[in-house]
XYZ file of C-alpha atoms in Angstrom:
107
model
C 0.000 0.000 0.000
C 1.354 3.425 -0.960
C 1.421 5.757 1.999
C 0.402 9.378 1.616
C 3.382 11.629 1.995
C 3.571 13.811 5.058
C 3.643 17.480 4.143
C 6.643 19.550 5.128
C 4.469 21.261 7.750
C 3.387 17.872 9.151
C 7.016 16.782 9.420
C 7.898 20.052 11.147
C 5.091 19.647 13.706
C 6.074 16.026 14.371
C 9.702 17.037 14.932
C 8.836 19.972 17.181
C 6.180 18.265 19.304
C 5.827 14.501 19.012
C 8.938 12.561 18.026
C 10.835 11.120 20.982
C 14.083 12.752 22.013
C 16.991 11.566 24.115
C 18.335 13.414 27.164
C 20.368 15.695 24.914
C 17.113 16.615 23.078
C 18.208 14.825 19.893
C 15.317 13.235 17.965
C 15.537 9.448 18.249
C 12.551 8.227 16.213
C 11.058 8.686 12.755
C 7.388 9.391 12.040
C 6.941 5.709 11.122
C 8.496 4.659 14.439
C 6.146 7.066 16.225
C 3.125 5.404 14.598
C 4.448 1.953 15.517
C 5.174 2.992 19.131
C 1.677 4.394 19.590
C -0.021 1.442 17.876
C 1.844 -1.080 20.027
C 1.046 0.797 23.243
C -2.662 1.214 22.473
C -3.576 -2.135 20.923
C -4.827 -5.135 22.861
C -3.411 -7.600 20.337
C -1.267 -7.809 17.194
C -4.265 -7.525 14.853
C -5.404 -4.296 16.505
C -1.827 -3.024 16.543
C -1.580 -3.521 12.779
C -4.984 -1.891 12.186
C -4.141 1.082 14.376
C -0.744 1.490 12.697
C -2.363 1.318 9.241
C -4.938 3.957 10.202
C -2.249 6.352 11.427
C 0.295 5.756 8.674
C -2.391 6.206 6.000
C -3.447 9.431 7.754
C -7.026 8.150 8.061
C -6.896 8.597 11.837
C -4.623 10.421 14.240
C -5.032 10.223 18.029
C -4.853 13.239 20.311
C -1.591 14.981 21.164
C -1.004 13.341 24.544
C -1.424 9.896 23.005
C 1.142 10.718 20.313
C 3.545 12.135 22.898
C 3.119 9.633 25.722
C 1.949 6.237 24.419
C 4.713 3.685 24.809
C 6.754 5.893 27.159
C 7.139 6.126 30.923
C 4.523 8.894 30.991
C 1.204 7.119 31.092
C -1.217 10.005 30.549
C -3.068 9.721 27.242
C -6.158 11.810 27.983
C -6.224 15.527 27.310
C -9.417 16.429 29.150
C -10.689 15.684 32.630
C -13.871 16.494 34.500
C -13.678 16.395 38.278
C -16.581 16.748 40.700
C -16.499 19.833 42.887
C -18.566 19.848 46.052
C -19.206 22.943 48.135
C -17.024 22.442 51.195
C -13.440 23.412 51.894
C -12.392 19.789 52.428
C -13.995 18.693 49.148
C -12.499 21.645 47.246
C -9.021 20.684 48.423
C -9.665 17.015 47.648
C -10.543 18.019 44.071
C -7.430 20.210 43.954
C -5.355 17.209 45.072
C -6.921 15.029 42.356
C -6.200 17.706 39.743
C -2.564 17.954 40.885
C -2.129 14.171 40.701
C -3.593 14.113 37.181
C -1.375 17.007 36.099
C 1.674 15.178 37.479
C 1.102 12.299 35.031
C 1.719 14.440 31.984
């Protein structure tokens, strides 16, 4: 299957935001390796991994930013949006603040 070519802008965004870097900030993966890393981390089995990889590499589907950045890494946070309950007492407000801080800590 012929893959659609990434535009120069797409490559620039991937390099600036999503491709893994080493401790010296040098890029250590290609766009194809990014798609494979994410697919492997997300899939429940090899068939799903292949399907997810195919969807990304064909540009039919692209997951959210945190999934592209964090899937298959030590940072486990893949969700970009959270809704937390907020009750009307000082103790509950601080409990919600604690939950928000713990979520933020994960990436």
